[in-house]
PDB file of C-alpha atoms in Angstrom:
ATOM      1  CA  MET A 299      68.446 -46.816  43.470  1.00 49.00           C
ATOM      2  CA  GLU A 300      66.430 -46.911  40.226  1.00 47.00           C
ATOM      3  CA  TYR A 301      65.364 -50.457  41.039  1.00 45.00           C
ATOM      4  CA  HIS A 302      64.035 -49.396  44.430  1.00 50.00           C
ATOM      5  CA  LYS A 303      62.170 -46.480  42.847  1.00 48.00           C
ATOM      6  CA  SER A 304      60.484 -48.805  40.366  1.00 52.00           C
ATOM      7  CA  ILE A 305      59.403 -51.156  43.144  1.00 53.00           C
ATOM      8  CA  VAL A 306      57.902 -48.242  45.075  1.00 52.00           C
ATOM      9  CA  THR A 307      56.099 -47.069  41.915  1.00 55.00           C
ATOM     10  CA  ILE A 308      54.540 -50.510  41.534  1.00 57.00           C
ATOM     11  CA  LEU A 309      53.620 -51.049  45.181  1.00 56.00           C
ATOM     12  CA  ILE A 310      51.983 -47.674  45.901  1.00 57.00           C
ATOM     13  CA  PRO A 311      48.814 -48.346  43.841  1.00 55.00           C
ATOM     14  CA  ILE A 312      48.569 -51.848  45.276  1.00 56.00           C
ATOM     15  CA  LEU A 313      48.623 -50.462  48.816  1.00 53.00           C
ATOM     16  CA  ALA A 314      46.038 -47.894  47.766  1.00 54.00           C
ATOM     17  CA  LEU A 315      43.858 -50.737  46.492  1.00 55.00           C
ATOM     18  CA  LEU A 316      44.047 -52.554  49.806  1.00 50.00           C
ATOM     19  CA  LEU A 317      43.085 -49.411  51.718  1.00 48.00           C
ATOM     20  CA  SER A 318      40.349 -48.351  49.314  1.00 47.00           C
ATOM     21  CA  SER A 319      36.720 -48.408  50.404  1.00 39.00           C
ATOM     22  CA  ASN A 320      35.968 -49.964  47.010  1.00 43.00           C
ATOM     23  CA  TYR A 321      38.070 -53.013  47.735  1.00 44.00           C
ATOM     24  CA  ILE A 322      36.031 -56.072  48.725  1.00 42.00           C
ATOM     25  CA  PRO A 323      38.149 -58.686  50.532  1.00 44.00           C
ATOM     26  CA  CYS A 324      37.747 -62.447  50.249  1.00 45.00           C
ATOM     27  CA  LYS A 325      35.158 -64.140  52.445  1.00 44.00           C
ATOM     28  CA  ALA A 326      37.961 -65.315  54.700  1.00 54.00           C
ATOM     29  CA  GLN A 327      40.862 -62.871  54.512  1.00 83.00           C
ATOM     30  CA  LEU A 328      43.945 -64.097  52.722  1.00 96.00           C
ATOM     31  CA  SER A 329      47.251 -62.925  54.139  1.00 96.00           C
ATOM     32  CA  THR A 330      50.771 -62.385  52.825  1.00 97.00           C
ATOM     33  CA  THR A 331      52.069 -63.844  56.114  1.00 97.00           C
ATOM     34  CA  PHE A 332      49.900 -66.982  56.091  1.00 97.00           C
ATOM     35  CA  TYR A 333      52.840 -69.417  56.127  1.00 98.00           C
ATOM     36  CA  ASP A 334      55.257 -67.389  58.245  1.00 97.00           C
ATOM     37  CA  ASP A 335      54.895 -69.710  61.225  1.00 97.00           C
ATOM     38  CA  THR A 336      53.842 -73.008  59.630  1.00 98.00           C
ATOM     39  CA  CYS A 337      56.282 -73.053  56.681  1.00 98.00           C
ATOM     40  CA  PRO A 338      58.647 -70.068  56.826  1.00 98.00           C
ATOM     41  CA  ASN A 339      60.779 -71.272  53.899  1.00 98.00           C
ATOM     42  CA  ALA A 340      57.853 -71.953  51.565  1.00 98.00           C
ATOM     43  CA  LEU A 341      58.222 -68.837  49.415  1.00 98.00           C
ATOM     44  CA  THR A 342      61.980 -69.124  48.945  1.00 98.00           C
ATOM     45  CA  THR A 343      61.590 -72.802  48.065  1.00 98.00           C
ATOM     46  CA  ILE A 344      58.944 -72.015  45.434  1.00 98.00           C
ATOM     47  CA  ARG A 345      61.039 -69.165  44.062  1.00 98.00           C
ATOM     48  CA  SER A 346      64.043 -71.447  43.611  1.00 98.00           C
ATOM     49  CA  SER A 347      61.941 -73.917  41.631  1.00 98.00           C
ATOM     50  CA  ILE A 348      60.444 -71.226  39.417  1.00 98.00           C
ATOM     51  CA  ASN A 349      63.758 -69.506  38.767  1.00 98.00           C
ATOM     52  CA  ALA A 350      65.303 -72.817  37.727  1.00 98.00           C
ATOM     53  CA  ALA A 351      62.408 -73.543  35.345  1.00 98.00           C
ATOM     54  CA  VAL A 352      62.518 -70.085  33.716  1.00 97.00           C
ATOM     55  CA  THR A 353      66.324 -70.203  33.434  1.00 97.00           C
ATOM     56  CA  SER A 354      65.966 -73.520  31.638  1.00 97.00           C
ATOM     57  CA  GLU A 355      63.253 -72.164  29.304  1.00 96.00           C
ATOM     58  CA  SER A 356      62.408 -68.464  29.198  1.00 93.00           C
ATOM     59  CA  ARG A 357      58.987 -69.183  27.670  1.00 94.00           C
ATOM     60  CA  MET A 358      57.990 -70.870  30.931  1.00 97.00           C
ATOM     61  CA  ALA A 359      57.486 -67.473  32.584  1.00 97.00           C
ATOM     62  CA  ALA A 360      54.529 -66.717  30.309  1.00 96.00           C
ATOM     63  CA  SER A 361      53.221 -70.253  30.711  1.00 97.00           C
ATOM     64  CA  LEU A 362      53.112 -69.986  34.504  1.00 98.00           C
ATOM     65  CA  ILE A 363      51.346 -66.620  34.481  1.00 98.00           C
ATOM     66  CA  ARG A 364      48.807 -68.057  32.040  1.00 97.00           C
ATOM     67  CA  LEU A 365      48.365 -71.182  34.159  1.00 98.00           C
ATOM     68  CA  HIS A 366      47.386 -69.105  37.193  1.00 98.00           C
ATOM     69  CA  PHE A 367      44.989 -67.066  35.043  1.00 98.00           C
ATOM     70  CA  HIS A 368      43.324 -70.184  33.606  1.00 98.00           C
ATOM     71  CA  ASP A 369      42.955 -71.615  37.106  1.00 98.00           C
ATOM     72  CA  CYS A 370      41.352 -68.520  38.603  1.00 98.00           C
ATOM     73  CA  PHE A 371      38.821 -68.061  35.794  1.00 98.00           C
ATOM     74  CA  VAL A 372      37.329 -71.532  36.383  1.00 97.00           C
ATOM     75  CA  GLN A 373      35.511 -71.808  39.754  1.00 96.00           C
ATOM     76  CA  GLY A 374      38.090 -69.536  41.395  1.00 98.00           C
ATOM     77  CA  CYS A 375      41.772 -69.815  42.292  1.00 98.00           C
ATOM     78  CA  ASP A 376      41.590 -73.369  43.620  1.00 98.00           C
ATOM     79  CA  ALA A 377      44.131 -75.364  41.551  1.00 98.00           C
ATOM     80  CA  SER A 378      41.312 -77.267  39.846  1.00 98.00           C
ATOM     81  CA  ILE A 379      43.227 -76.960  36.574  1.00 98.00           C
ATOM     82  CA  LEU A 380      45.967 -79.211  37.948  1.00 98.00           C
ATOM     83  CA  LEU A 381      43.736 -82.217  38.648  1.00 98.00           C
ATOM     84  CA  ASP A 382      43.990 -85.273  36.394  1.00 96.00           C
ATOM     85  CA  ASP A 383      40.273 -85.957  36.781  1.00 82.00           C
ATOM     86  CA  ALA A 384      38.312 -87.699  34.061  1.00 82.00           C
ATOM     87  CA  PRO A 385      37.341 -85.434  32.428  1.00 87.00           C
ATOM     88  CA  SER A 386      39.972 -82.874  33.358  1.00 94.00           C
ATOM     89  CA  GLU A 387      40.149 -79.137  32.843  1.00 96.00           C
ATOM     90  CA  LYS A 388      43.492 -79.825  31.189  1.00 96.00           C
ATOM     91  CA  THR A 389      41.715 -81.403  28.231  1.00 94.00           C
ATOM     92  CA  ALA A 390      39.087 -78.682  27.811  1.00 94.00           C
ATOM     93  CA  GLY A 391      39.355 -77.030  24.412  1.00 93.00           C
ATOM     94  CA  ARG A 392      39.896 -73.553  25.866  1.00 95.00           C
ATOM     95  CA  ASN A 393      42.889 -74.864  27.816  1.00 95.00           C
ATOM     96  CA  GLY A 394      44.595 -75.968  24.618  1.00 90.00           C
ATOM     97  CA  GLY A 395      48.267 -75.054  24.756  1.00 90.00           C
ATOM     98  CA  VAL A 396      48.270 -74.395  28.506  1.00 95.00           C
ATOM     99  CA  ARG A 397      51.472 -75.762  30.007  1.00 96.00           C
ATOM    100  CA  GLY A 398      53.747 -75.565  33.038  1.00 97.00           C
ATOM    101  CA  TYR A 399      52.020 -78.309  35.015  1.00 98.00           C
ATOM    102  CA  SER A 400      55.225 -80.200  35.721  1.00 98.00           C
ATOM    103  CA  VAL A 401      56.904 -77.046  37.038  1.00 98.00           C
ATOM    104  CA  ILE A 402      54.141 -76.653  39.623  1.00 98.00           C
ATOM    105  CA  ASP A 403      54.397 -80.363  40.468  1.00 98.00           C
ATOM    106  CA  ASP A 404      58.127 -79.941  41.099  1.00 98.00           C
ATOM    107  CA  ALA A 405      57.603 -76.857  43.257  1.00 98.00           C
ATOM    108  CA  LYS A 406      54.948 -78.678  45.270  1.00 98.00           C
ATOM    109  CA  ALA A 407      57.251 -81.664  45.807  1.00 98.00           C
ATOM    110  CA  ALA A 408      60.002 -79.345  47.022  1.00 98.00           C
ATOM    111  CA  VAL A 409      57.655 -77.647  49.490  1.00 98.00           C
ATOM    112  CA  GLU A 410      56.209 -80.959  50.666  1.00 98.00           C
ATOM    113  CA  SER A 411      59.736 -82.125  51.469  1.00 98.00           C
ATOM    114  CA  ILE A 412      60.127 -79.361  54.058  1.00 98.00           C
ATOM    115  CA  CYS A 413      56.501 -78.762  55.161  1.00 97.00           C
ATOM    116  CA  PRO A 414      54.271 -81.723  54.352  1.00 98.00           C
ATOM    117  CA  GLY A 415      50.548 -80.999  54.145  1.00 98.00           C
ATOM    118  CA  ILE A 416      50.822 -77.250  54.736  1.00 98.00           C
ATOM    119  CA  VAL A 417      51.040 -75.306  51.463  1.00 98.00           C
ATOM    120  CA  SER A 418      48.234 -75.578  48.910  1.00 98.00           C
ATOM    121  CA  CYS A 419      48.692 -76.082  45.196  1.00 98.00           C
ATOM    122  CA  ALA A 420      46.478 -73.032  44.633  1.00 98.00           C
ATOM    123  CA  ASP A 421      48.897 -70.845  46.584  1.00 98.00           C
ATOM    124  CA  ILE A 422      51.864 -72.316  44.728  1.00 98.00           C
ATOM    125  CA  LEU A 423      50.213 -71.320  41.432  1.00 98.00           C
ATOM    126  CA  ALA A 424      49.744 -67.761  42.696  1.00 98.00           C
ATOM    127  CA  VAL A 425      53.307 -67.438  43.967  1.00 98.00           C
ATOM    128  CA  ALA A 426      54.724 -69.057  40.823  1.00 98.00           C
ATOM    129  CA  ALA A 427      53.010 -66.459  38.606  1.00 98.00           C
ATOM    130  CA  ARG A 428      54.552 -63.612  40.608  1.00 98.00           C
ATOM    131  CA  ASP A 429      58.006 -65.214  40.657  1.00 98.00           C
ATOM    132  CA  ALA A 430      57.814 -65.936  36.921  1.00 97.00           C
ATOM    133  CA  SER A 431      57.105 -62.259  36.240  1.00 97.00           C
ATOM    134  CA  VAL A 432      60.061 -61.161  38.333  1.00 97.00           C
ATOM    135  CA  ALA A 433      62.324 -63.734  36.626  1.00 96.00           C
ATOM    136  CA  VAL A 434      61.843 -61.943  33.274  1.00 95.00           C
ATOM    137  CA  ASP A 435      62.195 -58.433  34.733  1.00 94.00           C
ATOM    138  CA  GLY A 436      58.461 -57.951  35.112  1.00 96.00           C
ATOM    139  CA  PRO A 437      56.735 -56.388  38.123  1.00 97.00           C
ATOM    140  CA  THR A 438      56.398 -57.929  41.540  1.00 98.00           C
ATOM    141  CA  TRP A 439      53.388 -57.812  43.843  1.00 98.00           C
ATOM    142  CA  PRO A 440      52.426 -59.047  47.325  1.00 97.00           C
ATOM    143  CA  VAL A 441      50.785 -62.477  47.041  1.00 98.00           C
ATOM    144  CA  ARG A 442      48.084 -63.046  49.634  1.00 98.00           C
ATOM    145  CA  LEU A 443      48.005 -66.647  50.775  1.00 98.00           C
ATOM    146  CA  GLY A 444      45.691 -69.093  52.478  1.00 98.00           C
ATOM    147  CA  ARG A 445      43.832 -70.586  49.506  1.00 98.00           C
ATOM    148  CA  ARG A 446      42.883 -74.230  49.702  1.00 98.00           C
ATOM    149  CA  ASP A 447      42.598 -76.770  46.903  1.00 98.00           C
ATOM    150  CA  SER A 448      39.409 -77.991  45.264  1.00 98.00           C
ATOM    151  CA  THR A 449      38.624 -81.702  45.234  1.00 97.00           C
ATOM    152  CA  SER A 450      37.234 -81.748  41.695  1.00 95.00           C
ATOM    153  CA  ALA A 451      37.752 -80.118  38.304  1.00 96.00           C
ATOM    154  CA  ASN A 452      35.148 -78.392  36.157  1.00 95.00           C
ATOM    155  CA  PRO A 453      35.918 -78.716  32.424  1.00 95.00           C
ATOM    156  CA  GLY A 454      32.423 -77.497  31.539  1.00 95.00           C
ATOM    157  CA  VAL A 455      33.042 -74.141  33.175  1.00 96.00           C
ATOM    158  CA  ALA A 456      36.441 -73.974  31.475  1.00 96.00           C
ATOM    159  CA  GLN A 457      34.617 -74.108  28.149  1.00 96.00           C
ATOM    160  CA  THR A 458      32.309 -71.232  29.047  1.00 96.00           C
ATOM    161  CA  ASP A 459      34.313 -68.929  31.318  1.00 97.00           C
ATOM    162  CA  LEU A 460      37.774 -68.732  29.753  1.00 97.00           C
ATOM    163  CA  PRO A 461      38.294 -66.045  27.104  1.00 96.00           C
ATOM    164  CA  VAL A 462      39.302 -67.065  23.580  1.00 96.00           C
ATOM    165  CA  ALA A 463      41.504 -65.440  20.943  1.00 95.00           C
ATOM    166  CA  SER A 464      38.591 -64.562  18.659  1.00 94.00           C
ATOM    167  CA  MET A 465      36.710 -62.404  21.183  1.00 96.00           C
ATOM    168  CA  ASN A 466      35.879 -58.798  20.356  1.00 96.00           C
ATOM    169  CA  LEU A 467      36.164 -55.981  22.862  1.00 98.00           C
ATOM    170  CA  GLY A 468      32.593 -56.240  24.152  1.00 98.00           C
ATOM    171  CA  GLN A 469      32.979 -59.964  24.745  1.00 98.00           C
ATOM    172  CA  LEU A 470      36.282 -59.466  26.548  1.00 98.00           C
ATOM    173  CA  ILE A 471      34.847 -56.762  28.800  1.00 98.00           C
ATOM    174  CA  ALA A 472      31.858 -58.950  29.688  1.00 98.00           C
ATOM    175  CA  ASN A 473      34.086 -61.976  30.288  1.00 98.00           C
ATOM    176  CA  PHE A 474      36.311 -60.155  32.765  1.00 98.00           C
ATOM    177  CA  ASP A 475      33.382 -58.352  34.374  1.00 98.00           C
ATOM    178  CA  ARG A 476      31.885 -61.718  35.328  1.00 97.00           C
ATOM    179  CA  LYS A 477      35.037 -62.278  37.376  1.00 97.00           C
ATOM    180  CA  THR A 478      34.726 -58.822  39.014  1.00 97.00           C
ATOM    181  CA  LEU A 479      37.659 -57.483  36.996  1.00 98.00           C
ATOM    182  CA  SER A 480      37.425 -54.018  35.453  1.00 98.00           C
ATOM    183  CA  VAL A 481      38.071 -52.927  31.877  1.00 98.00           C
ATOM    184  CA  ARG A 482      41.408 -51.526  32.984  1.00 98.00           C
ATOM    185  CA  ASP A 483      42.242 -54.832  34.701  1.00 98.00           C
ATOM    186  CA  MET A 484      41.436 -56.620  31.448  1.00 98.00           C
ATOM    187  CA  VAL A 485      43.754 -54.438  29.374  1.00 98.00           C
ATOM    188  CA  ALA A 486      46.535 -54.664  31.941  1.00 98.00           C
ATOM    189  CA  LEU A 487      46.287 -58.447  32.247  1.00 98.00           C
ATOM    190  CA  SER A 488      46.271 -58.760  28.457  1.00 98.00           C
ATOM    191  CA  GLY A 489      49.679 -57.107  28.647  1.00 97.00           C
ATOM    192  CA  SER A 490      51.074 -60.413  29.868  1.00 97.00           C
ATOM    193  CA  HIS A 491      51.153 -61.198  26.134  1.00 97.00           C
ATOM    194  CA  THR A 492      54.333 -59.139  26.089  1.00 96.00           C
ATOM    195  CA  ILE A 493      55.955 -62.554  26.655  1.00 96.00           C
ATOM    196  CA  GLY A 494      55.043 -66.044  25.492  1.00 94.00           C
ATOM    197  CA  GLN A 495      53.809 -67.635  22.296  1.00 95.00           C
ATOM    198  CA  ALA A 496      50.545 -68.586  20.623  1.00 96.00           C
ATOM    199  CA  ARG A 497      49.661 -71.512  18.379  1.00 95.00           C
ATOM    200  CA  CYS A 498      48.837 -71.033  14.704  1.00 96.00           C
ATOM    201  CA  VAL A 499      45.283 -72.265  15.269  1.00 95.00           C
ATOM    202  CA  ALA A 500      44.678 -69.240  17.523  1.00 95.00           C
ATOM    203  CA  PHE A 501      45.628 -66.598  14.939  1.00 96.00           C
ATOM    204  CA  ARG A 502      45.158 -68.277  11.547  1.00 96.00           C
ATOM    205  CA  ALA A 503      41.772 -66.655  10.859  1.00 95.00           C
ATOM    206  CA  ARG A 504      43.190 -63.203  11.580  1.00 95.00           C
ATOM    207  CA  ILE A 505      46.147 -63.415   9.193  1.00 96.00           C
ATOM    208  CA  TYR A 506      44.131 -64.787   6.257  1.00 95.00           C
ATOM    209  CA  ASP A 507      41.138 -62.461   6.596  1.00 91.00           C
ATOM    210  CA  ASN A 508      41.552 -59.598   4.138  1.00 80.00           C
ATOM    211  CA  THR A 509      39.025 -57.553   6.095  1.00 78.00           C
ATOM    212  CA  SER A 510      40.779 -57.884   9.472  1.00 78.00           C
ATOM    213  CA  ASN A 511      42.411 -54.920  11.193  1.00 91.00           C
ATOM    214  CA  ILE A 512      45.956 -56.224  10.685  1.00 95.00           C
ATOM    215  CA  ASP A 513      48.996 -54.692   9.057  1.00 95.00           C
ATOM    216  CA  PRO A 514      49.274 -56.490   5.681  1.00 95.00           C
ATOM    217  CA  GLU A 515      53.048 -56.945   5.838  1.00 95.00           C
ATOM    218  CA  PHE A 516      52.762 -58.365   9.334  1.00 96.00           C
ATOM    219  CA  ALA A 517      50.065 -60.813   8.225  1.00 96.00           C
ATOM    220  CA  SER A 518      52.133 -61.903   5.245  1.00 95.00           C
ATOM    221  CA  SER A 519      55.200 -62.516   7.407  1.00 96.00           C
ATOM    222  CA  LEU A 520      53.242 -64.960   9.585  1.00 96.00           C
ATOM    223  CA  ARG A 521      51.777 -67.124   6.836  1.00 96.00           C
ATOM    224  CA  SER A 522      54.837 -69.264   6.125  1.00 95.00           C
ATOM    225  CA  ASN A 523      54.765 -70.578   9.690  1.00 97.00           C
ATOM    226  CA  CYS A 524      50.968 -70.769   9.802  1.00 97.00           C
ATOM    227  CA  PRO A 525      49.562 -72.247   6.571  1.00 97.00           C
ATOM    228  CA  GLN A 526      45.856 -72.239   5.835  1.00 95.00           C
ATOM    229  CA  THR A 527      45.724 -75.973   6.517  1.00 95.00           C
ATOM    230  CA  GLY A 528      47.942 -77.921   8.888  1.00 95.00           C
ATOM    231  CA  GLY A 529      50.480 -76.603  11.346  1.00 96.00           C
ATOM    232  CA  ASN A 530      47.925 -75.919  14.075  1.00 95.00           C
ATOM    233  CA  GLY A 531      50.573 -76.220  16.774  1.00 95.00           C
ATOM    234  CA  ASN A 532      53.196 -74.028  15.101  1.00 97.00           C
ATOM    235  CA  LEU A 533      54.229 -71.285  17.501  1.00 96.00           C
ATOM    236  CA  GLU A 534      54.675 -67.554  17.037  1.00 96.00           C
ATOM    237  CA  SER A 535      55.720 -65.006  19.647  1.00 96.00           C
ATOM    238  CA  LEU A 536      52.897 -62.821  20.922  1.00 96.00           C
ATOM    239  CA  ASP A 537      55.369 -59.927  20.823  1.00 95.00           C
ATOM    240  CA  LEU A 538      57.783 -60.380  17.929  1.00 90.00           C
ATOM    241  CA  VAL A 539      59.882 -57.357  18.942  1.00 91.00           C
ATOM    242  CA  THR A 540      60.996 -58.344  22.474  1.00 91.00           C
ATOM    243  CA  PRO A 541      59.413 -61.791  22.996  1.00 92.00           C
ATOM    244  CA  ASN A 542      61.248 -62.648  26.217  1.00 89.00           C
ATOM    245  CA  THR A 543      61.159 -59.270  27.958  1.00 92.00           C
ATOM    246  CA  PHE A 544      58.298 -57.971  30.089  1.00 95.00           C
ATOM    247  CA  ASP A 545      57.783 -54.503  28.611  1.00 96.00           C
ATOM    248  CA  VAL A 546      55.225 -52.369  26.742  1.00 97.00           C
ATOM    249  CA  ASN A 547      56.176 -53.412  23.204  1.00 97.00           C
ATOM    250  CA  TYR A 548      53.029 -55.555  23.157  1.00 97.00           C
ATOM    251  CA  PHE A 549      50.993 -52.334  23.352  1.00 98.00           C
ATOM    252  CA  ARG A 550      53.243 -50.535  20.835  1.00 98.00           C
ATOM    253  CA  ASN A 551      52.553 -53.366  18.412  1.00 97.00           C
ATOM    254  CA  LEU A 552      48.813 -52.733  18.760  1.00 98.00           C
ATOM    255  CA  LEU A 553      49.281 -49.122  17.660  1.00 98.00           C
ATOM    256  CA  GLU A 554      50.786 -50.489  14.437  1.00 97.00           C
ATOM    257  CA  ARG A 555      48.014 -53.085  13.972  1.00 97.00           C
ATOM    258  CA  ARG A 556      50.491 -55.844  14.753  1.00 96.00           C
ATOM    259  CA  GLY A 557      48.632 -57.646  17.507  1.00 97.00           C
ATOM    260  CA  LEU A 558      48.970 -61.383  16.909  1.00 97.00           C
ATOM    261  CA  LEU A 559      45.523 -62.401  18.194  1.00 97.00           C
ATOM    262  CA  ALA A 560      42.229 -60.808  17.257  1.00 96.00           C
ATOM    263  CA  SER A 561      41.562 -60.343  20.979  1.00 97.00           C
ATOM    264  CA  ASP A 562      44.861 -58.448  21.285  1.00 97.00           C
ATOM    265  CA  GLN A 563      44.090 -56.001  18.488  1.00 97.00           C
ATOM    266  CA  ALA A 564      40.577 -55.527  19.861  1.00 97.00           C
ATOM    267  CA  LEU A 565      42.153 -53.460  22.636  1.00 98.00           C
ATOM    268  CA  PHE A 566      43.224 -50.825  20.111  1.00 98.00           C
ATOM    269  CA  ASN A 567      40.678 -50.588  17.345  1.00 96.00           C
ATOM    270  CA  GLY A 568      38.976 -47.215  17.588  1.00 95.00           C
ATOM    271  CA  ASP A 569      37.081 -48.060  20.755  1.00 96.00           C
ATOM    272  CA  SER A 570      36.928 -47.352  24.481  1.00 97.00           C
ATOM    273  CA  THR A 571      40.199 -49.027  25.471  1.00 98.00           C
ATOM    274  CA  ASP A 572      42.383 -47.181  22.931  1.00 98.00           C
ATOM    275  CA  SER A 573      43.204 -44.537  25.532  1.00 98.00           C
ATOM    276  CA  ILE A 574      44.417 -47.133  28.047  1.00 98.00           C
ATOM    277  CA  VAL A 575      46.715 -48.737  25.468  1.00 98.00           C
ATOM    278  CA  GLN A 576      48.110 -45.319  24.528  1.00 98.00           C
ATOM    279  CA  GLU A 577      48.607 -44.475  28.205  1.00 98.00           C
ATOM    280  CA  TYR A 578      50.612 -47.629  28.768  1.00 98.00           C
ATOM    281  CA  VAL A 579      52.805 -46.896  25.728  1.00 98.00           C
ATOM    282  CA  ASP A 580      53.432 -43.361  26.977  1.00 98.00           C
ATOM    283  CA  ASN A 581      53.911 -44.365  30.626  1.00 98.00           C
ATOM    284  CA  PRO A 582      55.329 -47.899  30.999  1.00 97.00           C
ATOM    285  CA  SER A 583      55.470 -47.606  34.789  1.00 97.00           C
ATOM    286  CA  VAL A 584      51.677 -47.172  34.837  1.00 98.00           C
ATOM    287  CA  PHE A 585      51.286 -50.463  32.983  1.00 98.00           C
ATOM    288  CA  LEU A 586      53.598 -52.271  35.396  1.00 98.00           C
ATOM    289  CA  SER A 587      51.724 -50.988  38.456  1.00 98.00           C
ATOM    290  CA  ASP A 588      48.315 -51.702  36.895  1.00 98.00           C
ATOM    291  CA  PHE A 589      49.379 -55.213  35.942  1.00 98.00           C
ATOM    292  CA  ALA A 590      50.603 -55.926  39.464  1.00 98.00           C
ATOM    293  CA  ALA A 591      47.389 -54.624  41.045  1.00 98.00           C
ATOM    294  CA  ALA A 592      45.256 -56.602  38.573  1.00 98.00           C
ATOM    295  CA  MET A 593      47.157 -59.796  39.400  1.00 98.00           C
ATOM    296  CA  VAL A 594      46.377 -59.230  43.090  1.00 98.00           C
ATOM    297  CA  ARG A 595      42.685 -58.829  42.276  1.00 98.00           C
ATOM    298  CA  MET A 596      42.669 -61.853  39.992  1.00 98.00           C
ATOM    299  CA  GLY A 597      44.284 -63.956  42.711  1.00 98.00           C
ATOM    300  CA  ASP A 598      41.338 -63.115  44.971  1.00 97.00           C
ATOM    301  CA  ILE A 599      38.686 -64.665  42.707  1.00 98.00           C
ATOM    302  CA  ASP A 600      36.556 -67.054  44.790  1.00 97.00           C
ATOM    303  CA  PRO A 601      39.246 -68.815  46.824  1.00 98.00           C
ATOM    304  CA  LEU A 602      38.477 -71.791  49.039  1.00 97.00           C
ATOM    305  CA  THR A 603      39.461 -70.894  52.588  1.00 96.00           C
ATOM    306  CA  GLY A 604      38.970 -72.045  56.166  1.00 94.00           C
ATOM    307  CA  ALA A 605      37.453 -75.534  56.251  1.00 94.00           C
ATOM    308  CA  ASN A 606      36.564 -75.561  52.554  1.00 97.00           C
ATOM    309  CA  GLY A 607      38.572 -77.689  50.159  1.00 97.00           C
ATOM    310  CA  GLU A 608      41.779 -79.388  51.201  1.00 98.00           C
ATOM    311  CA  ILE A 609      45.554 -79.216  51.029  1.00 98.00           C
ATOM    312  CA  ARG A 610      46.476 -81.733  48.362  1.00 98.00           C
ATOM    313  CA  THR A 611      49.525 -83.891  48.887  1.00 98.00           C
ATOM    314  CA  VAL A 612      50.031 -84.149  45.129  1.00 98.00           C
ATOM    315  CA  CYS A 613      48.610 -81.434  42.902  1.00 98.00           C
ATOM    316  CA  THR A 614      47.305 -83.789  40.229  1.00 98.00           C
ATOM    317  CA  THR A 615      45.102 -85.816  42.595  1.00 97.00           C
ATOM    318  CA  ALA A 616      42.632 -85.049  45.349  1.00 96.00           C
ATOM    319  CA  ASN A 617      43.530 -86.642  48.692  1.00 96.00           C
TER     320      ASN A 617
END
């Protein structure tokens, strides 16, 4: 019964979003039932692939959510990040550490085996992010489908449009605003850092800067795994308290100045988003519903629909 209540709590604001006069739909309307007739087993097939990947490695849940995010922020949710073009978005500096490509490739192969040429890689990315969240007890949300795949990558845009760990609050707000995402969306989506890991190179400056807004004991505890030189790829959990559970401890850590990345701590640093962080700590269900609604909005960023783009046979290569 409690499970059903939590699902209702999450879905009510999403339904309100869809009915709101402020909601602007995609140019060609995506639909949760897009594959019901053409590939009715698509979603269960994708879910099986994602569950197997997360069971094998719990960190993969965070990686798949991040992969969808990094796709949508570069020329829209079009699977351009999956292409092995030369140059590729995969090799762009701001995509350093992004992973999970092979999991999407496996899910695509499984879907192609039952419905060849029907389901796009872009839609698989969107569904995989939702299923990854659910696999680690995070929220669910209705995934609207019907995106098509781009035929080229855009590493240049990846270098300008993706946020980085050193951004301050104003830069983060502007970055998300360019993608039509609100300040509240930005804070909620940042909450995905409740799971996953970051590389030393992303937080080194923060833990060695005596003027940074970081708890000194926390900074000291990180230095053995992240020396001042070398060890760029050494990993640390974004939430050291419950690193594999989708909860609000990420936001609790910010209250104690224990955000791993500078861009994490920027959300709670005596500025306009402090109240949102505090609200999420006080009311975890609000965070879960906001995160779900923000993922729906993010999945609607500039999709290719109708006759635009294509349905790739293999996600790494245009047809």
